[in-house]
Coordinates of C-alpha atoms and ligand atoms in Angstrom, one line a residue:
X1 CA -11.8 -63.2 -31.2
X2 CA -9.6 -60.8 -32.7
X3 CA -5.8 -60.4 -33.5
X4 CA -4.6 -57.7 -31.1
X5 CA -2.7 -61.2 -29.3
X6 CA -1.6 -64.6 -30.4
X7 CA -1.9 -66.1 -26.6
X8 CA 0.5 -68.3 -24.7
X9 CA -2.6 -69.6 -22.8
X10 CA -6.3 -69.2 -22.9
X11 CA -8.5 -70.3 -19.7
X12 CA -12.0 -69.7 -18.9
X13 CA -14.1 -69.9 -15.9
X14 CA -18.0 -69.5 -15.3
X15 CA -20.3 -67.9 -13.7
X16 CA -22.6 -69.2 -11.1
X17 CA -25.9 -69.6 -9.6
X18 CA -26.6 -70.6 -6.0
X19 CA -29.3 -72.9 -5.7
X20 CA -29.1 -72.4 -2.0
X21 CA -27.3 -70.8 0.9
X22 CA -27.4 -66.9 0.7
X23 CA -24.6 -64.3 2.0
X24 CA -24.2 -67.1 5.0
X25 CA -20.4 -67.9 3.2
X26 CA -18.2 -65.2 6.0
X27 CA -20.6 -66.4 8.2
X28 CA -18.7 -70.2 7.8
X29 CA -22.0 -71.7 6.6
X30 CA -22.7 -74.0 3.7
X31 CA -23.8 -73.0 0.2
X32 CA -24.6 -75.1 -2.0
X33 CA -23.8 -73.6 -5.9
X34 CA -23.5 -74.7 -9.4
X35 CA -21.2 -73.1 -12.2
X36 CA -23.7 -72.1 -15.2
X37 CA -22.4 -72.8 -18.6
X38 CA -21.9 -69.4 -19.6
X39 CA -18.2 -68.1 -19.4
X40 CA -15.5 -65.5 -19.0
X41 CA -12.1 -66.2 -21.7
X42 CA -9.2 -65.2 -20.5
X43 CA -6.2 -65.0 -23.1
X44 CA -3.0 -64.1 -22.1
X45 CA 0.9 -63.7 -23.1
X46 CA 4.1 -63.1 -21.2
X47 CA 6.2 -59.9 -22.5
X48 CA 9.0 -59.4 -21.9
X49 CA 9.2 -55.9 -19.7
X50 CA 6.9 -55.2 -16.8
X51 CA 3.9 -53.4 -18.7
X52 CA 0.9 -55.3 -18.3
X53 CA -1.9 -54.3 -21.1
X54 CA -5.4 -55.5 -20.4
X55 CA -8.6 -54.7 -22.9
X56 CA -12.1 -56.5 -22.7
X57 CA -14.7 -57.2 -25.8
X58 CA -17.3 -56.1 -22.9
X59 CA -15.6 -53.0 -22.3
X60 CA -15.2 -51.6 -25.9
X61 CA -12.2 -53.1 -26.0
X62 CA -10.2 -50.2 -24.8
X63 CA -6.8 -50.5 -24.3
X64 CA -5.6 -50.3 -20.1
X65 CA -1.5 -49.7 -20.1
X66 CA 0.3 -50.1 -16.5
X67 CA 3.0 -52.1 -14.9
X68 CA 3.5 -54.3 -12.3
X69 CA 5.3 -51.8 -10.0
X70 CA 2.6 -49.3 -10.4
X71 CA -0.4 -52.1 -8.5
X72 CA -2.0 -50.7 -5.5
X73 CA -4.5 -51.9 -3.8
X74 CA -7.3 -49.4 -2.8
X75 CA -6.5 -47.5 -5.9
X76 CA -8.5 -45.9 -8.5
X77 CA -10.3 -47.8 -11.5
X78 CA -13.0 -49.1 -13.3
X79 CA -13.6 -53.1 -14.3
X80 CA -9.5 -53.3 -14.5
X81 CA -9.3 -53.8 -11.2
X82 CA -10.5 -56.8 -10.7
X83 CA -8.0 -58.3 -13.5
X84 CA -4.8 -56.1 -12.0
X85 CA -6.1 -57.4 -8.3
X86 CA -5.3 -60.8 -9.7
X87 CA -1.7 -59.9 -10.9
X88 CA -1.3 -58.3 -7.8
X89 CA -2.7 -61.2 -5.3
X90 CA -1.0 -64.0 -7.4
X91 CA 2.7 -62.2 -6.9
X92 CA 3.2 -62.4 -10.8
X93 CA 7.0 -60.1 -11.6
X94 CA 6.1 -60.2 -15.1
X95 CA 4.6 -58.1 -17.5
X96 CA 1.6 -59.3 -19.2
X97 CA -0.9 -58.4 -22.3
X98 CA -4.4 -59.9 -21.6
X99 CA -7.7 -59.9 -23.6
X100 CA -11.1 -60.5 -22.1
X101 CA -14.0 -61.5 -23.8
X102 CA -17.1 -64.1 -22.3
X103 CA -21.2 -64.6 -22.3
X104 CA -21.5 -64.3 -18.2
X105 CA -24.1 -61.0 -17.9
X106 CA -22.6 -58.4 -15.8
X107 CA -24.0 -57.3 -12.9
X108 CA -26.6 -59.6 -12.9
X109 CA -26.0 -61.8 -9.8
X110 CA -24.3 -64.5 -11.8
X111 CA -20.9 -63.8 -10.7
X112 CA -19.3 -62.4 -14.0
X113 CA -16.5 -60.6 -11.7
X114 CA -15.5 -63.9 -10.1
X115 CA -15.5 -65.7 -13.5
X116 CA -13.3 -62.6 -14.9
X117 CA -11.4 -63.4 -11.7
X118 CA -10.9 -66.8 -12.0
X119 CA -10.4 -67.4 -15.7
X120 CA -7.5 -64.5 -15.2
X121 CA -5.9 -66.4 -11.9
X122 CA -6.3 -69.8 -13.4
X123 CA -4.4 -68.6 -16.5
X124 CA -1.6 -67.0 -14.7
X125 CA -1.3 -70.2 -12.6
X126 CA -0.9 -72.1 -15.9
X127 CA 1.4 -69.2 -17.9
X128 CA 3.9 -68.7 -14.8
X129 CA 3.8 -72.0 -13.3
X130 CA 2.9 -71.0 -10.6
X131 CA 1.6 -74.3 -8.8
X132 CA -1.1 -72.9 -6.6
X133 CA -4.2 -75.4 -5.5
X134 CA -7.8 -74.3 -6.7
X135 CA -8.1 -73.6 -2.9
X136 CA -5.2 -71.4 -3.2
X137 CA -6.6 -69.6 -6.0
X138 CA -9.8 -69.2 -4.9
X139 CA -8.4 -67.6 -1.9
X140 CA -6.3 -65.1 -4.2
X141 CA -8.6 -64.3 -6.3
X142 CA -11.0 -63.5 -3.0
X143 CA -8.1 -61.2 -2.0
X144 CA -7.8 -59.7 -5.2
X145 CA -11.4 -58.5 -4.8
X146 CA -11.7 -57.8 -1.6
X147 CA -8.4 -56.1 -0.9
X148 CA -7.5 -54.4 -4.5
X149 CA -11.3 -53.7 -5.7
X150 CA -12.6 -53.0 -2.2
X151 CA -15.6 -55.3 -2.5
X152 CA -15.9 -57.5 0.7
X153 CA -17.1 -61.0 -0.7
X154 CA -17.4 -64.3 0.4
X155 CA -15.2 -67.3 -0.8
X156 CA -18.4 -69.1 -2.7
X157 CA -18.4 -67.4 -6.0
X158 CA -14.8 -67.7 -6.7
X159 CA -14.4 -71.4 -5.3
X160 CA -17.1 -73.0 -7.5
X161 CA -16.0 -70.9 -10.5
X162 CA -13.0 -73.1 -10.0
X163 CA -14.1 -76.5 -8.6
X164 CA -17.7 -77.0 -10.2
X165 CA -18.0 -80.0 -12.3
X166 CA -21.4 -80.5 -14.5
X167 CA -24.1 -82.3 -13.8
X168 CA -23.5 -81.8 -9.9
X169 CA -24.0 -79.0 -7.4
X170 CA -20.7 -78.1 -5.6
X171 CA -21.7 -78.2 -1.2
X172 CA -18.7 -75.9 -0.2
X173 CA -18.4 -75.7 3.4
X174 CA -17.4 -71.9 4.3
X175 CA -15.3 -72.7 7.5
X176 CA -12.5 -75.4 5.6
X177 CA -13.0 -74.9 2.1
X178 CA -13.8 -78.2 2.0
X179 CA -15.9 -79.5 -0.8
X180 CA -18.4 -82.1 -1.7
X181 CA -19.7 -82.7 -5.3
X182 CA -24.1 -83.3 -5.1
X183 CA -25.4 -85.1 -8.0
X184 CA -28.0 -82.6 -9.3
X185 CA -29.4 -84.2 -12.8
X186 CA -32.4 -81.8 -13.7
X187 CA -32.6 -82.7 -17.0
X188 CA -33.1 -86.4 -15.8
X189 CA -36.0 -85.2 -13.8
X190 CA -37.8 -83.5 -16.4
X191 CA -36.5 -80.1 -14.5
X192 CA -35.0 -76.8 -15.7
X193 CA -33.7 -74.1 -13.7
X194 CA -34.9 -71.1 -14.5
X195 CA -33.3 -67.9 -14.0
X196 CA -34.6 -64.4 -14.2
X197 CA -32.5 -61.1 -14.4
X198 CA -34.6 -58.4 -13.6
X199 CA -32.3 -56.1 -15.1
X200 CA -31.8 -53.9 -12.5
X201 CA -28.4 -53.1 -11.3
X202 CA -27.0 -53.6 -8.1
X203 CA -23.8 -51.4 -6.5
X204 CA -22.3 -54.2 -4.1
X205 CA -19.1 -52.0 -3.9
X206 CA -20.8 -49.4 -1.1
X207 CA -24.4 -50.9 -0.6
X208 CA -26.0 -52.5 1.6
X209 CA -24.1 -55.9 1.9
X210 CA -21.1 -54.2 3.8
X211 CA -23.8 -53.2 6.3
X212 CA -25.5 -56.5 6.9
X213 CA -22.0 -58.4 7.2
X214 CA -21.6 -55.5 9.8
X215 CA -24.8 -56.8 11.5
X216 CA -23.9 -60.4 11.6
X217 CA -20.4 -59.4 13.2
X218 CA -21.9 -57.7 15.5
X219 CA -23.9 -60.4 16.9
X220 CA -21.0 -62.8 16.8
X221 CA -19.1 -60.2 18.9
X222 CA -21.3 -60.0 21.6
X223 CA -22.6 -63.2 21.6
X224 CA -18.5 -64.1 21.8
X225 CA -19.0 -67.3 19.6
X226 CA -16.5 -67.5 16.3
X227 CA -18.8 -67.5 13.5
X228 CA -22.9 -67.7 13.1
X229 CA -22.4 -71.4 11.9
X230 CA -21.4 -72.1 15.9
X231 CA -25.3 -70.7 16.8
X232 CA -27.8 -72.9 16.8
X233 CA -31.3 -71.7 16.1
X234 CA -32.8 -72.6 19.9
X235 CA -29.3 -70.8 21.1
X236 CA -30.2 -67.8 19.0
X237 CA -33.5 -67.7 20.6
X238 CA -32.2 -67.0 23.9
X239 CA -30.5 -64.5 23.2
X240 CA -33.4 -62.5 21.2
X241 CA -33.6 -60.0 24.3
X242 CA -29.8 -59.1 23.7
X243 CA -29.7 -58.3 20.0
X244 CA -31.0 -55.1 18.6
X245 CA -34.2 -56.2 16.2
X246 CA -32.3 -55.5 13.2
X247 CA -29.3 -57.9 14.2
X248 CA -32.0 -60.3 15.4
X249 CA -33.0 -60.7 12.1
X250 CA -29.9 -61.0 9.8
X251 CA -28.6 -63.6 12.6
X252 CA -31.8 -65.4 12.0
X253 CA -31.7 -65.5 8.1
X254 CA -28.3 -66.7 8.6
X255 CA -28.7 -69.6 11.1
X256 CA -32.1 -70.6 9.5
X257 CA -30.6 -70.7 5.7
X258 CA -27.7 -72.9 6.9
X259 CA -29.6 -75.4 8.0
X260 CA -31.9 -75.2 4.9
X261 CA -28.5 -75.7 2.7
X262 CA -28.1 -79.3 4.8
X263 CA -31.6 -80.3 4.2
X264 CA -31.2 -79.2 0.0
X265 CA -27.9 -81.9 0.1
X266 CA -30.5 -84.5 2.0
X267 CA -33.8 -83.5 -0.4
X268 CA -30.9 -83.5 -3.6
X269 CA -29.8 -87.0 -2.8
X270 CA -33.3 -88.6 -2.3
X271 CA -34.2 -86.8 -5.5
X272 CA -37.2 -85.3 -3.7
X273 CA -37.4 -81.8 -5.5
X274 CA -40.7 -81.2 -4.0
X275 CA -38.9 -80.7 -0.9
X276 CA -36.1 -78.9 -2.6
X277 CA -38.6 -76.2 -3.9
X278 CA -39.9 -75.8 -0.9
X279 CA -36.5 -74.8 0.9
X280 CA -35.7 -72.5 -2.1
X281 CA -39.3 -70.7 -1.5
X282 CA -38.2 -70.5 2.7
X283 CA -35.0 -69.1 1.5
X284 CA -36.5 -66.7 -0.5
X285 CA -38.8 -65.6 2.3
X286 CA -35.8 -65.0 4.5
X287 CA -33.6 -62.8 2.5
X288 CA -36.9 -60.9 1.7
X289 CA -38.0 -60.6 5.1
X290 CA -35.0 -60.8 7.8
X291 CA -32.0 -60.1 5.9
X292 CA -33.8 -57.5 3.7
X293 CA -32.0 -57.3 0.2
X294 CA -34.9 -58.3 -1.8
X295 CA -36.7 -55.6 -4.2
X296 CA -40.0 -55.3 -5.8
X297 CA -38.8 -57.1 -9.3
X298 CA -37.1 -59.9 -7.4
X299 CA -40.2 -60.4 -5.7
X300 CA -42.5 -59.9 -8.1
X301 CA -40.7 -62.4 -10.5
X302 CA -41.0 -65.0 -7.2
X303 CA -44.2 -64.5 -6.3
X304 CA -45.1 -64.8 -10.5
X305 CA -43.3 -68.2 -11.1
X306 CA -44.5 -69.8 -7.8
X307 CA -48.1 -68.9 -8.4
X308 CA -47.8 -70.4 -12.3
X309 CA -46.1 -73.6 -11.3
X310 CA -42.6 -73.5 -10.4
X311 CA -41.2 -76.2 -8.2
X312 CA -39.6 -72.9 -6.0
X313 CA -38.3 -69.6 -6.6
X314 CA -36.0 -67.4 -4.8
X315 CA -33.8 -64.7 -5.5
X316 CA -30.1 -65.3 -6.0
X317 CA -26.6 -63.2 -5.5
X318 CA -26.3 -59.6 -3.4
X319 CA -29.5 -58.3 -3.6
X320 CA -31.3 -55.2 -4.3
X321 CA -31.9 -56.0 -7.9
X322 CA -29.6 -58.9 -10.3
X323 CA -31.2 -62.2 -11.0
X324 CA -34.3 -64.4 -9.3
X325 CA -34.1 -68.4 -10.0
X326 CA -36.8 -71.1 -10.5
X327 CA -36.9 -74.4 -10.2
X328 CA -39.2 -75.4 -13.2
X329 CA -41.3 -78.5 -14.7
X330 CA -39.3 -78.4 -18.7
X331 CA -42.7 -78.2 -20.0
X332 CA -43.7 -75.0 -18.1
X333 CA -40.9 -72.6 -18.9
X334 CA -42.5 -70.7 -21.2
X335 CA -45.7 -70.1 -19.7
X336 CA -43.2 -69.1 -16.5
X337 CA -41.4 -66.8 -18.7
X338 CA -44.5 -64.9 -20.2
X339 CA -46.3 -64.8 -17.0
X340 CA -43.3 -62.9 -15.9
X341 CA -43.0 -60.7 -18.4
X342 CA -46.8 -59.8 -18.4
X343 CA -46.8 -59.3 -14.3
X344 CA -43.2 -56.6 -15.3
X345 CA -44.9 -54.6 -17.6
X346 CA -48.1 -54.7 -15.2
X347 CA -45.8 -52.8 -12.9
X348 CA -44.1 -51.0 -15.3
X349 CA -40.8 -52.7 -14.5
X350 CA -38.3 -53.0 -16.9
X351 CA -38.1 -55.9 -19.4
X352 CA -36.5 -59.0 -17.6
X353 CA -34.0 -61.3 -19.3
X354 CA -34.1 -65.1 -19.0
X355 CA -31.6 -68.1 -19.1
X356 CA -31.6 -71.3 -18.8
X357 CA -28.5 -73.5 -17.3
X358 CA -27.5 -77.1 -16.7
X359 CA -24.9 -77.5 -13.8
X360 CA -21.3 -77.1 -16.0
X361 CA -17.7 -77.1 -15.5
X362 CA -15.6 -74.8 -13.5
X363 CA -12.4 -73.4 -15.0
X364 CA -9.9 -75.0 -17.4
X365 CA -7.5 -74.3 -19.9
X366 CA -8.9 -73.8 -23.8
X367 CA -7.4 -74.8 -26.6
X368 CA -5.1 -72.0 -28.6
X369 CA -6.7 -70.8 -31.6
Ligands
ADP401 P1 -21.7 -59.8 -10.7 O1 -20.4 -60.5 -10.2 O2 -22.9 -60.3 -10.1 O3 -21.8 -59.9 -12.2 P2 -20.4 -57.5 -9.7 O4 -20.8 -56.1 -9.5 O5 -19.8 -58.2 -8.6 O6 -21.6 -58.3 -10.4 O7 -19.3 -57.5 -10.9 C1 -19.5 -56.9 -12.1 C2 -18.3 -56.1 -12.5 O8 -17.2 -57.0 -12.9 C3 -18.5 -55.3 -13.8 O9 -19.1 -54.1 -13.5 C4 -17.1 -55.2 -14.3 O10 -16.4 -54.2 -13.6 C5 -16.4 -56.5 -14.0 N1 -16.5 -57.5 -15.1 C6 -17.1 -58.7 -15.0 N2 -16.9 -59.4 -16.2 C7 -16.3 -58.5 -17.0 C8 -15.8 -58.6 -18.4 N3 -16.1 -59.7 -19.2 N4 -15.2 -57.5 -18.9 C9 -15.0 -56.4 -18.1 N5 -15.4 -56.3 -16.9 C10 -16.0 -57.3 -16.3
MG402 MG1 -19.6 -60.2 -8.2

């Protein structure tokens, strides 16, 4: 890294993929995510005014000047927002410097802005003694996006950035926070996960997703229950004739994929991946079908790794573009990858990029060097 700081504190957080449970977190459901083991670095030093200075190796390393009176939420700005959100959400009084630099692709469904989130909150926690829970951060940093970027997302990404430990999956429950580590040894079982980034971009900040929340609130208004996770799917059923067709739908994907997250924890624990690959594939058909946020690559990448092999395959994150995963046999992932690639240039989609992940760590403090 370069010289522009020497750091009081360095912290880093990951990315994520979520093996299962898909935009059911505000709807109080279950998801069931692991932290990948690439990661976002934050390094950070206390100065001793109020102007907080902020550049990142993935943003040219431009140099952002403000101060601490000067945060706003709502306000205008580019990637820095997510970082001043941060400042802002955790109450820090002090000016700060801070350098980012990490591996977790942008944009790609893999949660680099809650990693850039997290590794930011978790440092300031440690720098300013600040003695917030990881519950408590993850809440901040949930505020910090939502209320200073404007982007209105669930508590998943940001919790297992901060609570994932490796080799498990992390079963958050949506309605407590509450959270249960799920052994989930692929390597063990001669599996690899897979995952696929179609390489198009996705613009969560005024797509799509704000409408389908919209749709699920809808239904939880007029169906007077608190959340979808209180609507069983017999309950949902009766009520067809009420909803709208659309509604109908995105209630659906959200009742049926929380019960497919309980049966993952039940299919993880009796190490039967068969039936694990299975859910992922139903989950897949869901968001494709009734919630509607899949695309042509997503599906094509799908459709390519189940028909070569793969255990299951769905897409992950928003929607509308970012990253597909696949469960995979170890010895098939190259004849996955190249099938892929051969069906993307069939269609003349663009050149798909592919990673591999174990289950790692969530955020900690690095060493100073
Ligand atoms: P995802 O979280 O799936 O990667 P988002 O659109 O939610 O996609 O967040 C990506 C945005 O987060 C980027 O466009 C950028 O503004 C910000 N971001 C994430 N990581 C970094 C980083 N290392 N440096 C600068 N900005 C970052
Ligand atoms: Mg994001």
């Amino acid at each position: 890294m370069s010289d522009w700081l020497a750091p009081d504190v360095i912290a880093s957080a990951p990315g994520r993929v979520n093996l299962i449970g898909e935009h059911i977190d505000f709807s109080q459901g279950f998801v069931l995510p692991f932290a990948i083991a690439d990661r976002t670095y934050a390094r950070i030093r206390k100065r001793g005014d109020q102007i907080i200075r902020i550049r990142s190796a993935q943003r040219s390393n431009d140099i952002i000047t403000t101060s601490i009176n000067q945060l706003a939420p709502g306000s205008d700005g580019d990637w820095e927002q997510y970082v001043l959100g941060v400042i802002w959400a955790l109450g820090i009084q002090n000016g700060v410097d801070i350098e980012i630099d990490g591996h977790v692709p942008l944009g790609a469904g893999l949660s680099s802005s809650a990693a850039l989130e997290c590794a930011v909150a978790f440092a300031l926690n440690n720098l300013f003694a600040c003695g917030y829970s990881l519950k408590e951060l993850a809440l901040l940093a949930q505020k910090a996006e939502n209320k200073y970027v404007g982007v209105p997302c669930g508590i998943m990404d940001q919790s297992v950035s901060l609570m994932a430990k490796s080799g498990s999956a992390l079963l958050l429950d949506c309605r407590d926070l509450e959270t249960r580590l799920i052994p989930f040894d692929l390597a063990a079982s001669g599996l690899q996960l897979l995952i696929i980034d179609t390489q198009v971009q996705h613009a969560l900040v005024d797509g799509g997703y704000a409408q389908r929340r919209q749709s699920c609130e809808s239904v939880v208004e007029k169906l007077a229950i608190v959340s979808l996770r209180d609507l069983s799917y017999s309950e949902l059923e009766e009520t067809k004739n009420l909803l709208p067709e659309e509604e109908y739908k995105r209630a659906r994907h959200s009742v049926t994929e929380i019960a497919r997250v309980l049966k993952a924890v039940d299919a993880l624990t009796n190490k039967d991946f068969t039936a694990l690959g299975q859910l992922i594939n139903e989950s897949h058909r869901s968001l494709r079908d009734d919630y509607e946020v899949s695309c042509p690559e997503l599906n094509c990448a799908v459709d390519t790794a189940i028909s070569i092999g793969a255990v299951g395959a769905r897409m992950v994150g928003g929607g509308f573009g970012g990253s597909a995963i696949a469960l995979v046999k170890t010895g098939e992932i190259a004849s996955i990858q190249s099938a892929i690639k051969e069906a993307f240039a069939r269609s003349g989609f663009d050149v798909p990029r592919f990673f591999t992940s174990l289950p790692s760590d969530g955020a900690r403090i690095e060493p100073l060097t």
